Amino acid sequence: MKLTVLGCWGGYPYKDQGTTAFLLQANGYNLLIDCGSRAVTELEHHISPLCVDSVILSHYHNDHIADLGVLQQYRGLWPKEDSNWDGQILKIWGHTEDKFYFDHLTFADVSVGKSYEESDLKRIGPWDVTFLRTIHPVPAFALRFLERDTGKILVFTGDSGYLDKLCTFAKDADMFLTDTYFFAGNERHFAHLTSKEAGEIALQANVKKLILTHLPQHGDLEQLKKEAEEAFQYKGEVVLAKPHMVLKIYS
Ligand SMILES: [Zn+2]
Ligand SMILES: [Zn+2]
């Protein structure tokens, strides 16, 4: 599978770059993980937004859904006479604990909201997807993608404060994508992980590669990375996410 970073700032877009959005691809299937600001135009550098098969949302904070409405409009307003597009209805996966947002996932003839719960295992394209409720001011979920053909695992924390269960949830992941909104020294925050916590969880979970995302706009990102590497005890590669970075997980 292949993961492309579309946006990786936490909270708000900054300096011509957007917020959380990733394109996950395998076996010709295109899955958008979160749909933050600028997701649609960044996506156009890689695939047409018409080619997204489904979207999965970790939670409904603005920095994770800002471009969802315009993605729906992009597909809804696309000329119906275009014979190159089949007008496929977009599936948008989200939790149902906020009815207002969940209801907006469905848009007549464009998209349909599909629900998940923490206890679910959903087959989405080539992946089995499982869920873990995280520490956050609103209902939010970490996502684990197991590629059925290869057994390769990607885990995304979504937004979360420190949570022991993430160590089990991310166990042996080939790639661990973590909310890293704070520098070391701000541990046990109610909404986000620090660099140190991201590294500690990566170490406990024995993951192969740690990708830091949901990055802070202020401070030295190389320092953030260094703190995560120290906590991970240099057991695997640590990478700062960057728009258009392509990360491949092959067997
Ligand atoms: Zn966020
Ligand atoms: Zn959030």
Short mmCIF file of C-alpha atoms and ligand atoms in Angstrom, two decimals:
data_model
loop_
_atom_site.label_atom_id
_atom_site.label_comp_id
_atom_site.label_asym_id
_atom_site.label_seq_id
_atom_site.Cartn_x
_atom_site.Cartn_y
_atom_site.Cartn_z
CA MET A 1 0.00 0.00 0.00
CA LYS A 2 1.02 3.55 -0.54
CA LEU A 3 0.30 6.57 1.66
CA THR A 4 0.50 10.10 0.27
CA VAL A 5 0.48 13.07 2.62
CA LEU A 6 -1.89 15.81 1.44
CA GLY A 7 -1.86 17.97 4.56
CA CYS A 8 -0.24 17.67 7.97
CA TRP A 9 -0.62 20.86 10.01
CA GLY A 10 -2.60 20.54 13.23
CA GLY A 11 -5.57 22.84 13.80
CA TYR A 12 -5.35 25.24 10.87
CA PRO A 13 -3.63 25.63 7.49
CA TYR A 14 -0.37 27.52 7.46
CA LYS A 15 2.06 28.92 4.91
CA ASP A 16 0.34 27.55 1.85
CA GLN A 17 -0.11 24.06 3.31
CA GLY A 18 -3.22 22.32 4.56
CA THR A 19 -4.42 20.29 7.53
CA THR A 20 -4.89 16.56 8.05
CA ALA A 21 -5.57 14.56 4.89
CA PHE A 22 -3.93 11.44 3.48
CA LEU A 23 -4.47 9.34 0.40
CA LEU A 24 -4.12 5.59 1.02
CA GLN A 25 -3.91 3.40 -2.08
CA ALA A 26 -3.68 -0.32 -2.79
CA ASN A 27 -4.98 -2.63 -5.53
CA GLY A 28 -6.40 0.32 -7.46
CA TYR A 29 -8.50 1.46 -4.49
CA ASN A 30 -8.27 5.11 -3.39
CA LEU A 31 -9.16 5.92 0.19
CA LEU A 32 -8.97 9.40 1.65
CA ILE A 33 -8.15 9.45 5.37
CA ASP A 34 -9.59 12.68 6.80
CA CYS A 35 -10.32 15.60 4.52
CA GLY A 36 -8.76 18.72 6.00
CA SER A 37 -8.31 22.10 4.37
CA ARG A 38 -6.73 22.02 0.89
CA ALA A 39 -7.28 18.26 0.59
CA VAL A 40 -9.12 18.55 -2.74
CA THR A 41 -6.56 20.70 -4.56
CA GLU A 42 -3.61 18.79 -3.12
CA LEU A 43 -5.29 15.55 -4.18
CA GLU A 44 -5.47 16.83 -7.77
CA HIS A 45 -1.65 16.62 -7.92
CA HIS A 46 -1.98 12.84 -7.52
CA ILE A 47 -5.39 11.60 -8.65
CA SER A 48 -8.65 13.17 -9.73
CA PRO A 49 -11.04 13.77 -6.81
CA LEU A 50 -13.54 11.86 -8.96
CA CYS A 51 -11.43 8.73 -8.43
CA VAL A 52 -11.70 8.63 -4.64
CA ASP A 53 -13.61 5.44 -3.74
CA SER A 54 -14.26 6.33 -0.12
CA VAL A 55 -13.36 8.68 2.69
CA ILE A 56 -12.86 7.74 6.34
CA LEU A 57 -13.00 10.39 9.06
CA SER A 58 -11.30 10.07 12.44
CA HIS A 59 -13.58 12.78 13.90
CA TYR A 60 -15.44 15.93 12.95
CA HIS A 61 -13.12 18.76 13.99
CA ASN A 62 -12.76 21.37 11.25
CA ASP A 63 -9.10 20.65 10.54
CA HIS A 64 -10.12 17.08 9.57
CA ILE A 65 -13.25 17.82 7.53
CA ALA A 66 -12.77 21.35 6.13
CA ASP A 67 -12.71 20.18 2.48
CA LEU A 68 -15.40 17.53 2.74
CA GLY A 69 -18.20 19.81 1.54
CA VAL A 70 -16.23 20.97 -1.48
CA LEU A 71 -15.29 17.39 -2.33
CA GLN A 72 -19.02 16.61 -2.40
CA GLN A 73 -19.65 19.70 -4.56
CA TYR A 74 -16.76 18.83 -6.91
CA ARG A 75 -18.42 15.50 -7.66
CA GLY A 76 -21.98 16.81 -7.56
CA LEU A 77 -21.32 19.63 -10.01
CA TRP A 78 -19.13 17.61 -12.39
CA PRO A 79 -20.80 17.51 -15.85
CA LYS A 80 -23.11 14.51 -15.99
CA GLU A 81 -22.38 14.16 -19.73
CA ASP A 82 -18.72 13.32 -19.02
CA SER A 83 -18.57 9.78 -20.35
CA ASN A 84 -15.22 9.20 -18.59
CA TRP A 85 -16.83 9.26 -15.17
CA ASP A 86 -19.40 6.80 -13.93
CA GLY A 87 -20.86 9.11 -11.29
CA GLN A 88 -19.93 6.70 -8.49
CA ILE A 89 -21.52 7.54 -5.13
CA LEU A 90 -18.78 8.38 -2.62
CA LYS A 91 -18.86 6.40 0.63
CA ILE A 92 -17.93 8.51 3.64
CA TRP A 93 -17.20 6.61 6.85
CA GLY A 94 -17.71 8.36 10.17
CA HIS A 95 -19.01 7.75 13.69
CA THR A 96 -22.65 8.46 14.53
CA GLU A 97 -22.16 10.10 17.93
CA ASP A 98 -22.74 13.53 16.44
CA LYS A 99 -25.92 13.36 14.37
CA PHE A 100 -25.44 16.81 12.78
CA TYR A 101 -22.12 15.90 11.22
CA PHE A 102 -23.00 12.31 10.39
CA ASP A 103 -26.14 13.44 8.55
CA HIS A 104 -24.04 15.79 6.40
CA LEU A 105 -21.98 12.88 5.09
CA THR A 106 -24.95 11.96 2.91
CA PHE A 107 -25.61 14.26 -0.04
CA ALA A 108 -28.21 13.25 -2.62
CA ASP A 109 -26.72 11.46 -5.66
CA VAL A 110 -23.17 12.33 -4.50
CA SER A 111 -22.24 10.64 -1.24
CA VAL A 112 -23.58 8.34 1.42
CA GLY A 113 -22.65 8.29 5.11
CA LYS A 114 -21.47 4.91 6.40
CA SER A 115 -21.22 4.40 10.15
CA TYR A 116 -18.55 2.74 12.24
CA GLU A 117 -18.31 2.00 15.95
CA GLU A 118 -15.34 1.22 18.13
CA SER A 119 -16.12 -2.51 18.22
CA ASP A 120 -16.43 -2.82 14.44
CA LEU A 121 -14.24 -4.42 11.84
CA LYS A 122 -15.06 -2.87 8.48
CA ARG A 123 -13.90 -4.19 5.13
CA ILE A 124 -13.04 -1.08 3.15
CA GLY A 125 -11.43 -1.81 -0.21
CA PRO A 126 -8.38 -4.05 0.36
CA TRP A 127 -8.21 -3.29 4.10
CA ASP A 128 -9.77 -4.55 7.29
CA VAL A 129 -10.24 -1.43 9.39
CA THR A 130 -10.58 -1.41 13.18
CA PHE A 131 -11.11 1.46 15.60
CA LEU A 132 -10.01 2.76 19.00
CA ARG A 133 -11.67 5.63 20.84
CA THR A 134 -9.04 8.23 21.70
CA ILE A 135 -8.56 10.96 24.31
CA HIS A 136 -10.01 14.08 22.72
CA PRO A 137 -12.64 16.76 23.59
CA VAL A 138 -15.06 15.27 21.03
CA PRO A 139 -15.61 11.62 20.01
CA ALA A 140 -12.56 10.66 17.96
CA PHE A 141 -11.09 7.38 16.80
CA ALA A 142 -7.70 5.95 15.92
CA LEU A 143 -7.79 3.81 12.78
CA ARG A 144 -5.91 0.59 12.05
CA PHE A 145 -5.65 -0.59 8.45
CA LEU A 146 -4.68 -4.21 7.85
CA GLU A 147 -4.04 -4.90 4.19
CA ARG A 148 -5.60 -8.31 3.71
CA ASP A 149 -3.33 -9.46 0.83
CA THR A 150 -0.03 -8.63 2.46
CA GLY A 151 -0.69 -8.48 6.22
CA LYS A 152 0.88 -5.01 6.30
CA ILE A 153 -0.43 -2.61 8.93
CA LEU A 154 -0.86 1.16 9.04
CA VAL A 155 -2.10 2.77 12.26
CA PHE A 156 -3.26 6.39 12.46
CA THR A 157 -3.91 7.90 15.88
CA GLY A 158 -6.31 10.55 14.59
CA ASP A 159 -6.21 13.20 17.32
CA SER A 160 -5.45 11.93 20.80
CA GLY A 161 -3.92 12.66 24.13
CA TYR A 162 -1.81 9.91 25.70
CA LEU A 163 -3.61 6.59 25.84
CA ASP A 164 -2.05 3.29 26.98
CA LYS A 165 -4.32 1.34 24.68
CA LEU A 166 -2.59 2.88 21.67
CA CYS A 167 0.43 0.66 22.45
CA THR A 168 -1.69 -2.45 21.86
CA PHE A 169 -3.70 -0.97 19.04
CA ALA A 170 -0.52 -0.07 17.13
CA LYS A 171 1.28 -3.33 17.96
CA ASP A 172 3.82 -4.30 15.28
CA ALA A 173 2.50 -1.72 12.81
CA ASP A 174 4.64 -1.26 9.72
CA MET A 175 3.82 2.42 9.81
CA PHE A 176 2.52 4.49 12.74
CA LEU A 177 1.11 7.89 11.93
CA THR A 178 0.80 9.97 15.09
CA ASP A 179 -0.75 13.24 16.15
CA THR A 180 2.34 15.10 17.41
CA TYR A 181 1.05 18.57 18.17
CA PHE A 182 3.25 19.29 21.17
CA PHE A 183 6.90 19.31 22.11
CA ALA A 184 8.23 17.23 25.00
CA GLY A 185 7.33 18.71 28.38
CA ASN A 186 3.60 19.00 27.70
CA GLU A 187 2.72 15.37 28.41
CA ARG A 188 -0.75 14.12 29.37
CA HIS A 189 -2.56 16.82 27.44
CA PHE A 190 -6.33 16.33 27.08
CA ALA A 191 -6.32 16.43 23.28
CA HIS A 192 -2.95 15.72 21.65
CA LEU A 193 0.26 13.73 21.96
CA THR A 194 3.71 15.14 22.46
CA SER A 195 6.78 14.07 20.50
CA LYS A 196 7.99 12.14 23.55
CA GLU A 197 4.70 10.29 23.94
CA ALA A 198 4.58 9.46 20.23
CA GLY A 199 8.07 7.95 20.52
CA GLU A 200 7.23 6.08 23.73
CA ILE A 201 4.12 4.51 22.22
CA ALA A 202 6.06 3.62 19.06
CA LEU A 203 8.65 1.88 21.26
CA GLN A 204 6.09 -0.04 23.32
CA ALA A 205 4.16 -1.02 20.20
CA ASN A 206 7.31 -2.15 18.40
CA VAL A 207 6.35 -0.29 15.24
CA LYS A 208 8.74 -0.20 12.30
CA LYS A 209 8.37 3.40 11.22
CA LEU A 210 7.00 6.48 12.99
CA ILE A 211 5.53 9.35 10.99
CA LEU A 212 4.87 12.57 12.90
CA THR A 213 1.85 14.54 11.71
CA HIS A 214 -0.72 17.08 12.97
CA LEU A 215 2.36 19.25 13.38
CA PRO A 216 2.60 22.49 15.37
CA GLN A 217 3.02 25.76 13.45
CA HIS A 218 5.42 27.19 16.02
CA GLY A 219 8.77 25.84 17.17
CA ASP A 220 11.57 23.86 15.54
CA LEU A 221 10.21 20.73 13.85
CA GLU A 222 13.69 19.17 13.79
CA GLN A 223 13.66 19.42 17.58
CA LEU A 224 10.22 17.73 17.63
CA LYS A 225 11.63 14.90 15.54
CA LYS A 226 14.72 14.58 17.74
CA GLU A 227 12.55 14.26 20.85
CA ALA A 228 10.48 11.51 19.21
CA GLU A 229 13.63 9.68 18.07
CA GLU A 230 15.06 9.75 21.60
CA ALA A 231 11.84 8.38 23.11
CA PHE A 232 11.67 5.72 20.37
CA GLN A 233 15.27 4.86 21.35
CA TYR A 234 16.28 4.93 17.68
CA LYS A 235 14.52 1.56 17.14
CA GLY A 236 13.08 2.69 13.83
CA GLU A 237 12.97 5.57 11.41
CA VAL A 238 11.15 8.76 12.45
CA VAL A 239 9.84 11.01 9.70
CA LEU A 240 8.19 14.44 9.74
CA ALA A 241 5.16 14.36 7.44
CA LYS A 242 5.25 16.83 4.56
CA PRO A 243 2.72 17.53 1.81
CA HIS A 244 3.19 15.24 -1.20
CA MET A 245 5.48 12.89 0.65
CA VAL A 246 4.81 9.35 -0.58
CA LEU A 247 5.36 6.52 1.88
CA LYS A 248 5.30 2.96 0.60
CA ILE A 249 4.61 -0.13 2.65
CA TYR A 250 5.47 -3.23 0.67
CA SER A 251 5.94 -6.85 1.68
ZN ZN B 1 -6.92 18.04 14.60
ZN ZN B 2 -9.45 17.21 16.80
#
